[in-house]
XYZ file of C-alpha atoms in Angstrom:
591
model
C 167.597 74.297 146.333
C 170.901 74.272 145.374
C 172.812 77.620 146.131
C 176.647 79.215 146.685
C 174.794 81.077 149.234
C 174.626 80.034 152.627
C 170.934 79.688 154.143
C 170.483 82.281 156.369
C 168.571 82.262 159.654
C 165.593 84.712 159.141
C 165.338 87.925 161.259
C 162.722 87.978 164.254
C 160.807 90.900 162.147
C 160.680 88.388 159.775
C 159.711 85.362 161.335
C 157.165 87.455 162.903
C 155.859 88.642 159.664
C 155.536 85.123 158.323
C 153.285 84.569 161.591
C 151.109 87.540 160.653
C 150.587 86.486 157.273
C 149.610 82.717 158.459
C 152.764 81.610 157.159
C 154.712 78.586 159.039
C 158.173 79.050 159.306
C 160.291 76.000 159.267
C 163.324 75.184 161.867
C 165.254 72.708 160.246
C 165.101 70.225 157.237
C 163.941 73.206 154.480
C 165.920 75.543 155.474
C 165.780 77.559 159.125
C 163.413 80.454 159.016
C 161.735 79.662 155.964
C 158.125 79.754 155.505
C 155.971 76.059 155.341
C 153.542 75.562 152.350
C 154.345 79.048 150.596
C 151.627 79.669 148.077
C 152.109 83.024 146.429
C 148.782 84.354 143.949
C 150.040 85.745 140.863
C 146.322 86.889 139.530
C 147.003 84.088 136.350
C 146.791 81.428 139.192
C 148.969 80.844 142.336
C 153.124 80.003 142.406
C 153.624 76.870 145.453
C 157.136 76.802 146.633
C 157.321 73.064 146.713
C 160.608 73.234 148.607
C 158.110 74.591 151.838
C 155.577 71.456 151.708
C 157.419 68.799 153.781
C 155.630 66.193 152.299
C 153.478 65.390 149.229
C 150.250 65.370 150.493
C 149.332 69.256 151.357
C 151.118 70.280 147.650
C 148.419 67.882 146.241
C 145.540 69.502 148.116
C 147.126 73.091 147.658
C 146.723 72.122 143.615
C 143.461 70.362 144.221
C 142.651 74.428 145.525
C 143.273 75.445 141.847
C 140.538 78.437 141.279
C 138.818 77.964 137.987
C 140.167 79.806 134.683
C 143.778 79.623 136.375
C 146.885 77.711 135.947
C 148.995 77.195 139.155
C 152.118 75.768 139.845
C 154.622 73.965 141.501
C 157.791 74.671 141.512
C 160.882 73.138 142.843
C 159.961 69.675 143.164
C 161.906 67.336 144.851
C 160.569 63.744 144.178
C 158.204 64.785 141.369
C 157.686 60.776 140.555
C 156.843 60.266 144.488
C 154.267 64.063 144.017
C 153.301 62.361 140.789
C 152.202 58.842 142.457
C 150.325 60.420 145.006
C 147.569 61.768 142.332
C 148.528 60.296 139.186
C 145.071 60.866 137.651
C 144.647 64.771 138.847
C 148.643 66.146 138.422
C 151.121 65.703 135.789
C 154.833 66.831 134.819
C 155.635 70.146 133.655
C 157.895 69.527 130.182
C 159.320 73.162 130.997
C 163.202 73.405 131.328
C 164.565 75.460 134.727
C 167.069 77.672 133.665
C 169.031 80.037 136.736
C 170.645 82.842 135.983
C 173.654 83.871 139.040
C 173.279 87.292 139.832
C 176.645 87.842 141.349
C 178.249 87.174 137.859
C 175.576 88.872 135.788
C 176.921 92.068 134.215
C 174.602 94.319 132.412
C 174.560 94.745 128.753
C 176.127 97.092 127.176
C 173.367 97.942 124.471
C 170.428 100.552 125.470
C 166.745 99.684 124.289
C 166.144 102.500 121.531
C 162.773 103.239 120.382
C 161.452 101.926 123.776
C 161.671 102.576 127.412
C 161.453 99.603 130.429
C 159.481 100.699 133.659
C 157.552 100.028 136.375
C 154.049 99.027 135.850
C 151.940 102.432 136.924
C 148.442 102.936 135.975
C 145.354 100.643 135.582
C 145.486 101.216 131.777
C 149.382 99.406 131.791
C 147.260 96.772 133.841
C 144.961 95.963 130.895
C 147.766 96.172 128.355
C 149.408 93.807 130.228
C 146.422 91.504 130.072
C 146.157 92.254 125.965
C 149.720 91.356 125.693
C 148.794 87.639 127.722
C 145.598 87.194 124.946
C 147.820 87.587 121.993
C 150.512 85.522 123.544
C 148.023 82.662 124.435
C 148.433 83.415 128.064
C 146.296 82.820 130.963
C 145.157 86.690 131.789
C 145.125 88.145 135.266
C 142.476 90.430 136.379
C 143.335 93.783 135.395
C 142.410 95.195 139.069
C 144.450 92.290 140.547
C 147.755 94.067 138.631
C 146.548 97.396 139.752
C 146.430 96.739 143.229
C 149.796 94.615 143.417
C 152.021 97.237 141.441
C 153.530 98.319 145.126
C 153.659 94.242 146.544
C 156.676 93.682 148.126
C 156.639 89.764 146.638
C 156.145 90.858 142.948
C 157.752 93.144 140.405
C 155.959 94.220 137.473
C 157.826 95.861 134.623
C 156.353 97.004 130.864
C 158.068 98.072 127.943
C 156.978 101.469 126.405
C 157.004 102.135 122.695
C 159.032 105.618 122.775
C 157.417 107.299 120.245
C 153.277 105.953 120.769
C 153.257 105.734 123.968
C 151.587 101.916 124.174
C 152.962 99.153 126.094
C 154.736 96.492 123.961
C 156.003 93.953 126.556
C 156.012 92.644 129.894
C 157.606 90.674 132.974
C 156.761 90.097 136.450
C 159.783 89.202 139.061
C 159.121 87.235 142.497
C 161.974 88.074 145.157
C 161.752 84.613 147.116
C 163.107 86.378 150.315
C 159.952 88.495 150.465
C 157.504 85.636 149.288
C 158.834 82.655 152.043
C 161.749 84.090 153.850
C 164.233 81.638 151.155
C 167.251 81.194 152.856
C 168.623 80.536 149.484
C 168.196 84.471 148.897
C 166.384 83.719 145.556
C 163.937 85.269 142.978
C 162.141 84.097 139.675
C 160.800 86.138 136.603
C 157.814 84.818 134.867
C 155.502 85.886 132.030
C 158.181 87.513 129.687
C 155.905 88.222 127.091
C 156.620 90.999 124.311
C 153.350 92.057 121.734
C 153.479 90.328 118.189
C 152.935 93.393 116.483
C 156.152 94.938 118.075
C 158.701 96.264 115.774
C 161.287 97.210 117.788
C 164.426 94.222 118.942
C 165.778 93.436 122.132
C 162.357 94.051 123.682
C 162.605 90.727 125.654
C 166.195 90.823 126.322
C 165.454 94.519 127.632
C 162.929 93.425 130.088
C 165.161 89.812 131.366
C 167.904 92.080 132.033
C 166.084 94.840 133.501
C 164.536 92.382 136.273
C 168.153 90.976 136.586
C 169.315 94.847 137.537
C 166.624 95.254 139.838
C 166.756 91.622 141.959
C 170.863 91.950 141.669
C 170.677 95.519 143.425
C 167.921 94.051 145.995
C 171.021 91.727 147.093
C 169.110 88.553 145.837
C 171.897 85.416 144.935
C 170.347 84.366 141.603
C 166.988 84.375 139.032
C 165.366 81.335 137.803
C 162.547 80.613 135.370
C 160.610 78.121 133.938
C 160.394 77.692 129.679
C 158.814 75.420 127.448
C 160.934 72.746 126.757
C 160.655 73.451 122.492
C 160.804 76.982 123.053
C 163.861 76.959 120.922
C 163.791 81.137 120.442
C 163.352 81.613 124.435
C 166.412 79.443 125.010
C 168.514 80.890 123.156
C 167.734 84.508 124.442
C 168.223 82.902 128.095
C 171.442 81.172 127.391
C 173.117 84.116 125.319
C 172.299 86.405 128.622
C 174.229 83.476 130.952
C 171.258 81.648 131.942
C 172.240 77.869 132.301
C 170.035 74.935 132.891
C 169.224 73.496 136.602
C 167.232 70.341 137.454
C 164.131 71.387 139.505
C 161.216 70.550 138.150
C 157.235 71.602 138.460
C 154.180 69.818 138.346
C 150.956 71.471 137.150
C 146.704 70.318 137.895
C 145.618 68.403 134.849
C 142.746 70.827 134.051
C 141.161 72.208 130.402
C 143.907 75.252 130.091
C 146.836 72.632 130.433
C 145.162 70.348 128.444
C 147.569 69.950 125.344
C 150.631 69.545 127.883
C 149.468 66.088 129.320
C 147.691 64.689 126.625
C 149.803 65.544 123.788
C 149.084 67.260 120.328
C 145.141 65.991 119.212
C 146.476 64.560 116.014
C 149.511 64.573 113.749
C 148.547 66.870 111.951
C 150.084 70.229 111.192
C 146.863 72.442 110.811
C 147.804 76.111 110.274
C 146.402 78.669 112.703
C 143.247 79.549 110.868
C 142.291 75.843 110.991
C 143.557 74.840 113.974
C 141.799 77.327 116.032
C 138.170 76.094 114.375
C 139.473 72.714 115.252
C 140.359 72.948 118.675
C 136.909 74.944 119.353
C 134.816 71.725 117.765
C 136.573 69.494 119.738
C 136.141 71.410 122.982
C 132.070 71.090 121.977
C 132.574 67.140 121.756
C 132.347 67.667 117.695
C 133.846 64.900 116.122
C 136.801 66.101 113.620
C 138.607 64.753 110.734
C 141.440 66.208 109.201
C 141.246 65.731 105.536
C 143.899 67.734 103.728
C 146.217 69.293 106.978
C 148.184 71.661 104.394
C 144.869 72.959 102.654
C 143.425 73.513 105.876
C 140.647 71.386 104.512
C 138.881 69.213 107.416
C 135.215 67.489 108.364
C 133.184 68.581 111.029
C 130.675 65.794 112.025
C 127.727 66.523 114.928
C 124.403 65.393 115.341
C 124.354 64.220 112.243
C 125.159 66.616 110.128
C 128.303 66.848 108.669
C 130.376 69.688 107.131
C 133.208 70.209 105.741
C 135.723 73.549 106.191
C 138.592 74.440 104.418
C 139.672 77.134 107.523
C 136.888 79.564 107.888
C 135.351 78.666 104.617
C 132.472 75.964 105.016
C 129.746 74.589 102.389
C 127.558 77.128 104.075
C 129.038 79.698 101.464
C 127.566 79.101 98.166
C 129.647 78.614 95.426
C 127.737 81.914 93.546
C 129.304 83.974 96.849
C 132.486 82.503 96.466
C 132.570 83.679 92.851
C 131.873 87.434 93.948
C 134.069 87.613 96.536
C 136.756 86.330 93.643
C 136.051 88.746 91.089
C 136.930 92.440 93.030
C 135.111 94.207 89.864
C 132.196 91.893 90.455
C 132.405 92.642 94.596
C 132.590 96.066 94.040
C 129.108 96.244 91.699
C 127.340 94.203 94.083
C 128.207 96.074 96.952
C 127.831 99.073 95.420
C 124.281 98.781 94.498
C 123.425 97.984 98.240
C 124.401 101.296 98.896
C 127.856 100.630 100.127
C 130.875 103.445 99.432
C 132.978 102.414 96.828
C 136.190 104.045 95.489
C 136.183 105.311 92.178
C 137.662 103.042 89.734
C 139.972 103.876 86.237
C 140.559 102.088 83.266
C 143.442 100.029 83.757
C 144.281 100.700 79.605
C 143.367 104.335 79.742
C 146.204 106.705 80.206
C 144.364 109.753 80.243
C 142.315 108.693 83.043
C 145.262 107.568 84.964
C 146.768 110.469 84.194
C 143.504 112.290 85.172
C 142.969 110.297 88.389
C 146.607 110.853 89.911
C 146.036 114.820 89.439
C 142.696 114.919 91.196
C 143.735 111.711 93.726
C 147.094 111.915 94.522
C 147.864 108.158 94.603
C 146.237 104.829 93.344
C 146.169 101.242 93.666
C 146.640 98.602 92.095
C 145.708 94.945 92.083
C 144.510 91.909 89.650
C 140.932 91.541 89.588
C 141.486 87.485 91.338
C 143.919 87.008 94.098
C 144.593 86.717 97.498
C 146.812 87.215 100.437
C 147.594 90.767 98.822
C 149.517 89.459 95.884
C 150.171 92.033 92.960
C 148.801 94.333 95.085
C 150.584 98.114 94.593
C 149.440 100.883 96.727
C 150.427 104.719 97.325
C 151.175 105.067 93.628
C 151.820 108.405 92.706
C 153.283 108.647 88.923
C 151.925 107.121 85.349
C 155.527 104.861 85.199
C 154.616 103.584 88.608
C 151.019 102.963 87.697
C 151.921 101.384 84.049
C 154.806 98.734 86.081
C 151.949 97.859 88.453
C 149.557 96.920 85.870
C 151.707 95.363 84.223
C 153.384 93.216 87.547
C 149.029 92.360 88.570
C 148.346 91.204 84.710
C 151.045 88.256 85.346
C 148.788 87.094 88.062
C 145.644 87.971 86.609
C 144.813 89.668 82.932
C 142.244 91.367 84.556
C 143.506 94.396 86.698
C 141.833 96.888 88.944
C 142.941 100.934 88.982
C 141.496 102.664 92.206
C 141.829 105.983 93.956
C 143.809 105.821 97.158
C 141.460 106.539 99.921
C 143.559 107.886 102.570
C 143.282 106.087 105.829
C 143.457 103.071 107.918
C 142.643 99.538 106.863
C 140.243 98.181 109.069
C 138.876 94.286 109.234
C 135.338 93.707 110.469
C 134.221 89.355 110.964
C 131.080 89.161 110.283
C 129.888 86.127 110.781
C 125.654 85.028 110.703
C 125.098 88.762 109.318
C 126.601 89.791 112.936
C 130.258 91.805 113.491
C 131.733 89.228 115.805
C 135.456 91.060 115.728
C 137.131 94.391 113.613
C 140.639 95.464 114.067
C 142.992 97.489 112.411
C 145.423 96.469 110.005
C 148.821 98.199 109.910
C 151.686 97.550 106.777
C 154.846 96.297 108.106
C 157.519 98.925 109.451
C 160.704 98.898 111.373
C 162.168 100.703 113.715
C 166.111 102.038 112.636
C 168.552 101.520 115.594
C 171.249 103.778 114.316
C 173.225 100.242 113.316
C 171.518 98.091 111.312
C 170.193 98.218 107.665
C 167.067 97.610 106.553
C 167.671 94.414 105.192
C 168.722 93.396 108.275
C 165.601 95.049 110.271
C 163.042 93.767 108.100
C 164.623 90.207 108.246
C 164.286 90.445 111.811
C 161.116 91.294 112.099
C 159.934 89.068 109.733
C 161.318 86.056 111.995
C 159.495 87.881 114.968
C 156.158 87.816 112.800
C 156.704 83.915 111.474
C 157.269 83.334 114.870
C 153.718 84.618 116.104
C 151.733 83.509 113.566
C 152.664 79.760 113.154
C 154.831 80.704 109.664
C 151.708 82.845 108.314
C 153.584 86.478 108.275
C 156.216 86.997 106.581
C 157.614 90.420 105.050
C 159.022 89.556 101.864
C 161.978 91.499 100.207
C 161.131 92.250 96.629
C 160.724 94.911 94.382
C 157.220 96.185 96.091
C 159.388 96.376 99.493
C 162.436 98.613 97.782
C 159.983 100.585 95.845
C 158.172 101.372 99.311
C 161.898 102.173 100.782
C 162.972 104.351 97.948
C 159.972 106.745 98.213
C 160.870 106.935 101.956
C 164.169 107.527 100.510
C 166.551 104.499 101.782
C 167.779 101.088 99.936
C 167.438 97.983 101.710
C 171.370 98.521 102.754
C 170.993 101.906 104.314
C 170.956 102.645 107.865
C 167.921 104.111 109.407
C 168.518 107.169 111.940
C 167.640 105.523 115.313
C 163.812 105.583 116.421
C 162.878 106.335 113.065
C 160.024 104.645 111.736
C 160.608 103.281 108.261
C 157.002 101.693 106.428
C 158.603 98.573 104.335
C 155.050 97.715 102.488
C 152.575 100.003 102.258
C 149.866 97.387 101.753
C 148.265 96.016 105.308
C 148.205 92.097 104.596
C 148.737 90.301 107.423
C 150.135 87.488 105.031
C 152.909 89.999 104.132
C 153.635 90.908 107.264
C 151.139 93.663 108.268
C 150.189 93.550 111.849
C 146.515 94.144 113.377
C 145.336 95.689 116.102
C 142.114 94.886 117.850
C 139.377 97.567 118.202
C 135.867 95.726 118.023
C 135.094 97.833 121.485
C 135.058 101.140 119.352
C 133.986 100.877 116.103
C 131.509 103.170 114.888
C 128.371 102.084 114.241
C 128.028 103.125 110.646
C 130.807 101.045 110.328
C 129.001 98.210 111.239
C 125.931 98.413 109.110
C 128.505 98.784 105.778
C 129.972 95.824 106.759
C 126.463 93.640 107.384
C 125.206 95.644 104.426
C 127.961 94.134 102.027
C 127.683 90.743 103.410
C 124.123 90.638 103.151
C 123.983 91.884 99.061
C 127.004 89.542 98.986
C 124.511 86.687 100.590
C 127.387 85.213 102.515
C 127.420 84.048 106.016
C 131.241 84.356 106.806
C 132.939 86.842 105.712
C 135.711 89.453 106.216
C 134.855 92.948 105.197
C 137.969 95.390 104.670
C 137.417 98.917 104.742
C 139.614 101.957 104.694
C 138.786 104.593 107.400
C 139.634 107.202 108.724
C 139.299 106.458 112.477
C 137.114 103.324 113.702
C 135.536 105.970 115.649
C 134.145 107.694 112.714
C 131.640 106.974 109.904
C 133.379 107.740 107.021
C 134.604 104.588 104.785
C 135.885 103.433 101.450
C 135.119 99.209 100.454
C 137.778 97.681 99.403
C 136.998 93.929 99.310
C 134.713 91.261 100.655
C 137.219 87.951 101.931
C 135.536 84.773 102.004
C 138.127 82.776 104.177
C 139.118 85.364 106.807
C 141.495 84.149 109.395
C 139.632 83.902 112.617
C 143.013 83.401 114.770
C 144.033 86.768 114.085
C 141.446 88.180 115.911
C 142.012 86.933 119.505
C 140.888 86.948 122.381
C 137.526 88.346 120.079
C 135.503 84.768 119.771
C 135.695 84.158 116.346
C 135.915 80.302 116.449
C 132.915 80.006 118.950
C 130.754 82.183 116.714
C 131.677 79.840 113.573
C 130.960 76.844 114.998
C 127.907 78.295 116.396
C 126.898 78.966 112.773
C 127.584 75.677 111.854
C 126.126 73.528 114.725
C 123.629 75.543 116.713
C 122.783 73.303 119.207
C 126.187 73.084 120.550
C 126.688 75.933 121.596
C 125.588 76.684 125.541
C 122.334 76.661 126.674
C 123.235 80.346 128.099
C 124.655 81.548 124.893
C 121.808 79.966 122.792
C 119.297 81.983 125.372
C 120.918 84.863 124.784
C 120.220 84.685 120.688
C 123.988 85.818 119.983
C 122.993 90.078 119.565
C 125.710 91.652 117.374
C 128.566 92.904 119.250
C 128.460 96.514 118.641
């Protein structure tokens, strides 16, 4: 590789260290001292130095050696079109950009994380966060006891970010030192698997945990940090060049296998399917069900097996009758059906009764407010707590719909159970949008900012709009959208928990309480409808108390990762082709 530093000649503790650990060190050509075919495992899959393989035929078989579920790969290529035409059919070029960053020049930032701490990776429960992090990011996971038991490796550095004020991890990194791994006389080290949680509010989480690893190689004596980024990562880039990272030519070559799929073969069509349709999509097609994109900004597409043919607009399919779409439309009509199956509804007001309102907010506290049709939370007003605030929210829902719905606020957390087939397949909790003040910044600013972070990890889906619902929410937490939040103070900027307004959602299918479960098959079942989201307001998942709120009849399976939403629909839709071992085992509901 190329370096400023010279190579140096490894140490004979070293060499014989490299001996121990079956590693070859080289004499000449690579670089004196340095370890022949380094393959470091990384849990995801395994890192191979390609600068240690003197020639192209072990790196092939060291790919071919790929476990299954994994992603290796090779980095540093030399001749990747000479690698490449020794296995043209089984390997393929990376279209990731190498960018180094030169750790004698690096100078830490001035600017402290606030509302979050960077660490060292230290319990088996950071492990698994770290592996919840990867499913939300679309990563390739890494056994959670594989973390655990590598926290103290010598090759590998993991660090987490630590949300200051709950405690839960909200990003990660892991560092290689290259001196440690293969004895690199080039006295290098890489970072890999920067990955910071969607639902984060805080900034700088990424550029917190980058420069942290920088610190930590740069005190270690190391000469520089590389890494490896998606060529139309644009966001990535532009975090890695503003820290002084600048772009090198080494290249890596992966195994052509199922997980790195859409990087040698290409999108699967031109089309740009949101998320909720492209993850239904991409599971057919998996199956060998043939596909046909019909409307790609609808969501509306043709699934075709077997001979039977359906078509889906997202998770909404000609399964659902037309008389359950029509319930789930009509919120007064929802709540009567539900109602009568014995589901908890809350208490409703006349919409054109002041005295009740009046009545309501004494004995209630707050209501809400939305139009009777809608979706994606629009005209929605929650947490209203005086008859002028009630009055402008009827009259805000009634230009979406003259038909408007007066609740009591049940206090509590929004919680989302999929039920799909009459089964809970996923449930998670959905949060409003809130920011975190830095002490600098306004609102306006924050809540831009984390709006970008939310388009950014939903495809364009989330985004928290600045309107008069957002500076109400503001002024009753007493700021304006130009004020400056205290720093690690929590501001809410909506108080209503659609994701489409940039609420996030947190995944807790492993907990929910039982009780919870039968409401939701309960409501689907009187509603007669086979997919459905069921939104309830609780007070814990863990406990049986609940509120309905509303029946969805397109719920968004993507948001619910790594819970297998898309498998479950398409089992619903084409039985047979699902498994023989999943078919055998009759799908049981989750909880």
């Amino acid at each position: 590789m190329a370096s400023d530093v010279r190579p140096r000649r490894a140490a004979p503790h070293r060499l014989k260290r490299l001996r121990h650990e079956g590693l070859k060190p080289l004499v000449g050509g690579q670089g004196e001292g340095m370890a022949e075919n380094a393959v470091l495992d990384c849990g995801w899959g395994r890192l191979l130095f390609a600068q240690t393989f003197p020639k192209a035929e072990p790196l092939i078989e060291a790919l071919r050696a790929e476990g299954p579920d994994r992603r290796d790969i090779a980095l540093y290529v030399r001749n990747p079109h000479v690698l490449l035409a020794s296995a043209p059919q089984e390997v393929f070029l990376d279209p990731s950009h190498t960018f180094r960053l030169d750790l004698a020049t690096y100078r830490p930032g001035r600017r402290q994380p606030r509302g979050f701490t960077v660490r060292r990776l230290v319990s088996e429960q950071d492990a698994e966060e770290v592996n919840r992090i990867y499913a939300a990011r679309g990563m390739v996971p890494a056994p959670s006891d594989f973390l655990w038991s590598h926290r103290d490796d010598r090759n590998l550095t993991y660090l987490v970010a630590e949300d200051s004020n709950t405690g839960a991890v909200i990003g990660t990194v892991t560092g290689v030192n290259h001196v440690r791994a293969f004895s690199d006389p080039e006295n290098g080290s890489s970072l890999w698997c920067l990955a910071v949680d969607p639902q984060a509010t805080q900034p700088g989480v990424g550029e917190a945990l980058v420069r942290r690893l920088a610190e930590h190689f740069k005190t270690q004596g190391l000469a520089f940090m590389d890494l490896s980024v998606m060529h139309d990562n644009e966001q990535a880039i532009a975090l890695y060049e503003k820290l002084g990272f600048r772009r090198v030519s080494f290249f890596g070559v992966k195994r052509k296998n199922p997980i790195n799929e859409v990087l040698f073969t290409g999108p699967a069509d031109g089309h740009a399917l949101n998320p909720y349709a492209r993850i239904i999509v991409d599971e057919a097609r998996r199956r060998g069900i043939a596909t046909d994109v019909i409307d790609a900004e609808g969501g509306l597409f043709r699934l075709t097996w077997g001979g039977r043919s359906i078509r889906c607009r997202e998770s909404l399919s000609e399964l659902t009758s037309s008389v359950a779409l029509s319930i789930c439309d009509d919120k007064r009509m929802t709540r009567r059906i539900v109602e009568q199956a014995g589901v908890r509804v809350p208490e409703r007001i006349g919409a054109d009764d002041p005295a009740a309102i009046a009545d309501a907010l004494s004995r209630h506290g707050a209501l809400v407010v939305k139009p009777a049709r809608g979706e994606q939370g629009k005209g929605v007003a929650v947490g209203l707590t005086t008859e002028d605030d009630v009055a402008a929210a009827i009259a805000a829902a009634r230009r979406l719909c003259p038909e408007v719905l007066v609740e009591e606020q049940v206090q509590g957390e929004d919680l989302r159970l999929v039920v799909i087939d009459f089964k809970v397949v996923a449930a998670a909790l959905r949060r409003p949008p809130r920011v975190v003040g830095d002490g600098r910044s306004t609102l306006r600013a924050l809540i831009e900012h984390q709006s970008r972070r939310r388009a950014a990890a939903t495809g364009g889906e989330s985004t928290i709009p600045i309107d008069a619902e957002t500076e109400r929410c503001l002024a009753a937490a007493g700021y304006g959208l130009d004020d400056v939040a205290p720093e690690g103070v929590e501001v809410m900027v909506r108080k209503a928990a659609n994701l489409h307004l940039g609420g996030t959602i947190h995944d807790v299918t492993s907990e929910v309480h039982p009780a919870l479960i039968r409401a939701a098959v309960a409501a689907a079942r009187a509603i007669d409808i086979s997919v459905t989201g069921i939104d309830l307001m609780v007070k814990s998942p863990r406990e049986p108390a609940y509120a309905f709120i509303e029946a969805n009849e397109r719920p968004g399976l993507a948001n619910h990762e790594p819970q297998p939403t898309a498998e479950r629909f398409i089992d619903l839709l084409f039985p047979l082709s699902a498994p023989a071992s999943v078919r055998a085992a009759a799908l049981p509901a989750v909880l």
